[in-house]
Amino acid sequence: MTLPSRPPPPAPPDRVSHAYEEIRDLIVRGRLAPGTRIHETEAALRLGSSRTPVRAALQRLQQEGYVTGATPGRRARPTVTPLTLDDARELFSIVGDVEGLAAERAAELPGPARRALARRLTRINEDYLRAASGRRPEPDRLFWLDTVFHRTYVEAGAGSRLLALHDAIKPQVERYVRVYQTALLEAIQTSVREHRVIVEKIETGPPEAAHLAVRANWRNAADRMRAVIGSRGETGAW
């Protein structure tokens, strides 16, 4: 009797994690463009790895929404997930809820901690405004300052579970911002004003108002993103 062949043993977790992080970074930073086919063999060669950890990494990336079609089997055709209007609407809403809950909890901190947090956020927001007001604003620095602003109050208010959710979903938004960021520069003044409201509500409360201020910021960001995608078109869609 011929015994069925055994599946290959799972790749060591560190190799899978390395492949996952490397491929995700390429996707998030736009170096693997939306709609791009990912070939396991080429990815393995690039990473200096075997195909087994790459395959496991791609399956994880599919679970998180970065890749489509990474199903087990020889005919799997993993592709970088396109950037679409519907996806942007859903992602920005999720991030708004996650960060809004973190802001609400930050607004429940003791008074001295809230005031110190508000001062940090204000400094970051002022740096953001100055960077945007220069003769040649640097998109990467603007993106970094905006990211630091949001992450600061998230870390101040979120517990481990909420931070894990934020870590999983926020890079998905980064994909959109990096691809369309040049068209979003005009909205930075508006973002700065919305950030000021977030700071005020975190410092003075009530906590529910901080949550609503964050959600409003992300809802408006989603509207701006939809307008940009509507004029420039979806990226990587087929």
CSV table of C-alpha atoms in Angstrom, one decimal:
chain,number,residue,atom,x,y,z
A,1,MET,CA,0.0,0.0,0.0
A,2,THR,CA,1.3,3.4,-0.9
A,3,LEU,CA,1.2,5.8,1.9
A,4,PRO,CA,0.2,9.4,1.2
A,5,SER,CA,3.1,11.8,1.3
A,6,ARG,CA,3.5,13.9,4.4
A,7,PRO,CA,3.2,17.6,4.3
A,8,PRO,CA,6.4,19.5,4.8
A,9,PRO,CA,7.2,20.3,8.4
A,10,PRO,CA,6.2,23.8,9.5
A,11,ALA,CA,8.9,26.5,9.2
A,12,PRO,CA,10.6,27.7,12.4
A,13,PRO,CA,8.6,30.6,13.8
A,14,ASP,CA,11.6,33.0,13.6
A,15,ARG,CA,12.0,32.4,9.8
A,16,VAL,CA,8.3,32.8,9.2
A,17,SER,CA,8.3,36.1,11.3
A,18,HIS,CA,11.3,37.4,9.4
A,19,ALA,CA,9.6,36.6,6.0
A,20,TYR,CA,6.3,38.1,7.2
A,21,GLU,CA,7.9,41.3,8.4
A,22,GLU,CA,10.1,41.8,5.3
A,23,ILE,CA,7.2,41.2,2.8
A,24,ARG,CA,4.8,43.3,4.9
A,25,ASP,CA,7.3,46.2,4.9
A,26,LEU,CA,7.7,46.0,1.1
A,27,ILE,CA,3.9,46.1,0.7
A,28,VAL,CA,3.3,48.9,3.2
A,29,ARG,CA,6.0,51.1,1.8
A,30,GLY,CA,4.7,50.6,-1.8
A,31,ARG,CA,7.8,48.7,-3.0
A,32,LEU,CA,5.5,45.8,-3.8
A,33,ALA,CA,2.7,47.8,-5.5
A,34,PRO,CA,-1.0,47.0,-5.2
A,35,GLY,CA,-2.0,44.3,-7.7
A,36,THR,CA,1.6,42.9,-8.0
A,37,ARG,CA,1.9,39.1,-8.2
A,38,ILE,CA,4.2,37.7,-5.6
A,39,HIS,CA,6.2,34.6,-6.7
A,40,GLU,CA,7.2,32.4,-3.8
A,41,THR,CA,10.5,31.4,-5.4
A,42,GLU,CA,11.6,34.9,-6.2
A,43,ALA,CA,10.6,36.1,-2.7
A,44,ALA,CA,12.5,33.2,-1.1
A,45,LEU,CA,15.6,34.1,-3.1
A,46,ARG,CA,15.3,37.7,-2.2
A,47,LEU,CA,15.0,36.9,1.5
A,48,GLY,CA,17.6,34.2,1.5
A,49,SER,CA,15.1,31.7,2.7
A,50,SER,CA,13.3,28.6,1.6
A,51,ARG,CA,9.8,28.7,0.1
A,52,THR,CA,8.2,27.1,3.2
A,53,PRO,CA,8.5,30.2,5.5
A,54,VAL,CA,7.6,32.5,2.6
A,55,ARG,CA,4.4,30.5,2.0
A,56,ALA,CA,3.5,30.6,5.7
A,57,ALA,CA,4.2,34.4,5.7
A,58,LEU,CA,2.0,35.0,2.7
A,59,GLN,CA,-0.9,33.0,4.3
A,60,ARG,CA,-0.6,35.2,7.4
A,61,LEU,CA,-0.5,38.3,5.2
A,62,GLN,CA,-3.7,37.2,3.5
A,63,GLN,CA,-5.4,36.7,6.9
A,64,GLU,CA,-4.5,40.4,7.7
A,65,GLY,CA,-5.6,41.7,4.3
A,66,TYR,CA,-2.3,42.6,2.7
A,67,VAL,CA,-2.4,39.7,0.2
A,68,THR,CA,-5.1,37.9,-1.7
A,69,GLY,CA,-5.0,34.4,-3.3
A,70,ALA,CA,-2.3,33.0,-0.9
A,71,THR,CA,-4.1,29.6,-0.5
A,72,PRO,CA,-2.1,26.4,-0.1
A,73,GLY,CA,-1.4,24.5,-3.3
A,74,ARG,CA,0.6,24.7,-6.5
A,75,ARG,CA,-1.9,27.0,-8.2
A,76,ALA,CA,-1.8,29.7,-5.5
A,77,ARG,CA,-1.3,33.1,-7.0
A,78,PRO,CA,-0.7,35.5,-4.1
A,79,THR,CA,-1.2,39.1,-5.1
A,80,VAL,CA,-0.8,42.4,-3.2
A,81,THR,CA,-4.3,43.5,-2.3
A,82,PRO,CA,-5.5,46.5,-4.3
A,83,LEU,CA,-6.3,49.9,-2.8
A,84,THR,CA,-10.0,50.6,-3.3
A,85,LEU,CA,-12.7,53.0,-2.2
A,86,ASP,CA,-14.6,50.3,-0.3
A,87,ASP,CA,-11.5,49.1,1.5
A,88,ALA,CA,-10.4,52.6,2.4
A,89,ARG,CA,-13.8,53.3,3.9
A,90,GLU,CA,-13.8,50.2,6.1
A,91,LEU,CA,-10.1,50.6,7.2
A,92,PHE,CA,-10.4,54.2,8.2
A,93,SER,CA,-13.6,53.5,10.2
A,94,ILE,CA,-11.9,50.6,12.0
A,95,VAL,CA,-8.8,52.7,12.9
A,96,GLY,CA,-11.0,55.6,14.0
A,97,ASP,CA,-12.9,53.3,16.4
A,98,VAL,CA,-9.7,51.7,17.8
A,99,GLU,CA,-7.9,55.0,18.3
A,100,GLY,CA,-11.0,56.6,19.6
A,101,LEU,CA,-11.3,54.0,22.3
A,102,ALA,CA,-7.6,54.6,23.2
A,103,ALA,CA,-8.2,58.4,23.4
A,104,GLU,CA,-11.2,57.9,25.6
A,105,ARG,CA,-9.1,55.8,28.0
A,106,ALA,CA,-6.3,58.4,27.9
A,107,ALA,CA,-8.8,61.1,28.9
A,108,GLU,CA,-9.6,59.0,32.0
A,109,LEU,CA,-6.0,59.2,33.2
A,110,PRO,CA,-5.2,61.3,36.4
A,111,GLY,CA,-5.0,65.0,35.8
A,112,PRO,CA,-1.2,65.4,35.8
A,113,ALA,CA,-0.8,62.5,33.4
A,114,ARG,CA,-3.4,64.0,31.1
A,115,ARG,CA,-1.8,67.4,31.1
A,116,ALA,CA,1.6,66.0,30.4
A,117,LEU,CA,0.2,64.0,27.5
A,118,ALA,CA,-1.6,67.1,26.1
A,119,ARG,CA,1.7,69.0,26.2
A,120,ARG,CA,3.5,66.2,24.3
A,121,LEU,CA,0.8,66.0,21.7
A,122,THR,CA,0.8,69.8,21.3
A,123,ARG,CA,4.5,69.8,20.6
A,124,ILE,CA,4.2,67.1,18.0
A,125,ASN,CA,1.3,68.8,16.4
A,126,GLU,CA,3.2,72.1,16.2
A,127,ASP,CA,6.2,70.3,14.6
A,128,TYR,CA,3.7,68.8,12.1
A,129,LEU,CA,2.4,72.3,11.3
A,130,ARG,CA,5.9,73.7,10.9
A,131,ALA,CA,7.0,70.8,8.7
A,132,ALA,CA,4.0,71.4,6.5
A,133,SER,CA,4.6,75.1,6.3
A,134,GLY,CA,8.1,74.9,4.9
A,135,ARG,CA,9.0,75.7,1.3
A,136,ARG,CA,9.4,72.0,0.4
A,137,PRO,CA,7.5,69.8,2.8
A,138,GLU,CA,8.9,66.3,3.1
A,139,PRO,CA,6.1,63.8,2.8
A,140,ASP,CA,8.0,61.1,4.7
A,141,ARG,CA,8.5,63.5,7.7
A,142,LEU,CA,4.9,64.6,7.6
A,143,PHE,CA,3.8,61.1,7.6
A,144,TRP,CA,6.1,60.2,10.5
A,145,LEU,CA,4.9,63.2,12.6
A,146,ASP,CA,1.3,62.4,12.0
A,147,THR,CA,1.9,58.7,13.0
A,148,VAL,CA,3.8,59.8,16.2
A,149,PHE,CA,0.9,62.1,17.1
A,150,HIS,CA,-1.7,59.3,17.0
A,151,ARG,CA,0.5,56.6,18.4
A,152,THR,CA,1.4,58.8,21.4
A,153,TYR,CA,-2.2,59.0,22.8
A,154,VAL,CA,-2.9,55.4,21.7
A,155,GLU,CA,0.0,54.1,23.8
A,156,ALA,CA,-1.0,56.3,26.7
A,157,GLY,CA,-4.6,54.9,26.8
A,158,ALA,CA,-4.6,51.5,25.2
A,159,GLY,CA,-4.0,48.2,26.9
A,160,SER,CA,-2.2,45.3,25.4
A,161,ARG,CA,-5.2,44.0,23.4
A,162,LEU,CA,-6.0,47.4,21.9
A,163,LEU,CA,-2.3,48.0,21.1
A,164,ALA,CA,-2.2,44.6,19.3
A,165,LEU,CA,-5.3,45.6,17.2
A,166,HIS,CA,-3.7,48.9,16.4
A,167,ASP,CA,-0.4,47.3,15.4
A,168,ALA,CA,-2.3,45.0,13.1
A,169,ILE,CA,-4.6,47.5,11.3
A,170,LYS,CA,-2.7,50.8,11.2
A,171,PRO,CA,-0.1,49.7,8.6
A,172,GLN,CA,-3.1,49.0,6.2
A,173,VAL,CA,-3.9,52.7,6.4
A,174,GLU,CA,-0.2,53.5,5.8
A,175,ARG,CA,-0.4,51.8,2.4
A,176,TYR,CA,-3.1,54.3,1.3
A,177,VAL,CA,-1.3,57.4,2.7
A,178,ARG,CA,2.0,56.5,1.1
A,179,VAL,CA,0.5,55.9,-2.3
A,180,TYR,CA,-1.7,59.0,-2.3
A,181,GLN,CA,0.3,61.2,0.1
A,182,THR,CA,1.3,64.0,-2.4
A,183,ALA,CA,-2.4,64.6,-3.1
A,184,LEU,CA,-3.2,64.9,0.6
A,185,LEU,CA,-0.7,67.7,1.5
A,186,GLU,CA,-3.3,70.4,1.0
A,187,ALA,CA,-5.4,68.9,3.9
A,188,ILE,CA,-2.7,69.1,6.5
A,189,GLN,CA,-3.9,72.5,7.9
A,190,THR,CA,-7.3,70.9,8.5
A,191,SER,CA,-5.6,67.9,10.1
A,192,VAL,CA,-3.7,70.1,12.5
A,193,ARG,CA,-7.0,71.8,13.6
A,194,GLU,CA,-8.6,68.4,14.1
A,195,HIS,CA,-5.6,67.3,16.2
A,196,ARG,CA,-6.0,70.3,18.4
A,197,VAL,CA,-9.5,69.3,19.2
A,198,ILE,CA,-8.3,65.8,20.1
A,199,VAL,CA,-5.7,67.3,22.5
A,200,GLU,CA,-8.3,69.5,24.1
A,201,LYS,CA,-10.7,66.7,24.7
A,202,ILE,CA,-8.1,64.3,26.1
A,203,GLU,CA,-7.0,67.0,28.5
A,204,THR,CA,-10.3,68.4,29.6
A,205,GLY,CA,-12.8,65.6,28.8
A,206,PRO,CA,-15.3,64.2,29.0
A,207,PRO,CA,-13.7,61.0,27.8
A,208,GLU,CA,-16.5,60.3,25.3
A,209,ALA,CA,-15.7,63.6,23.6
A,210,ALA,CA,-12.1,62.5,23.1
A,211,HIS,CA,-13.4,59.4,21.4
A,212,LEU,CA,-15.7,61.4,19.2
A,213,ALA,CA,-12.9,63.9,18.3
A,214,VAL,CA,-10.7,61.0,17.1
A,215,ARG,CA,-13.5,59.4,15.1
A,216,ALA,CA,-14.3,62.7,13.5
A,217,ASN,CA,-10.6,63.1,12.5
A,218,TRP,CA,-10.5,59.7,10.9
A,219,ARG,CA,-14.0,60.1,9.2
A,220,ASN,CA,-12.8,63.4,7.6
A,221,ALA,CA,-9.5,61.7,6.6
A,222,ALA,CA,-11.6,58.9,4.9
A,223,ASP,CA,-13.6,61.5,3.1
A,224,ARG,CA,-10.4,63.2,1.9
A,225,MET,CA,-9.0,59.8,0.8
A,226,ARG,CA,-12.1,58.9,-1.1
A,227,ALA,CA,-12.0,62.2,-2.9
A,228,VAL,CA,-8.4,61.5,-3.9
A,229,ILE,CA,-9.1,57.9,-5.0
A,230,GLY,CA,-12.1,59.1,-6.9
A,231,SER,CA,-10.0,61.5,-8.9
A,232,ARG,CA,-6.9,59.4,-9.3
A,233,GLY,CA,-8.5,56.0,-9.5
A,234,GLU,CA,-8.1,52.8,-7.5
A,235,THR,CA,-4.6,51.3,-7.4
A,236,GLY,CA,-4.0,47.7,-8.4
A,237,ALA,CA,-7.6,46.9,-9.0
A,238,TRP,CA,-8.5,44.5,-11.8
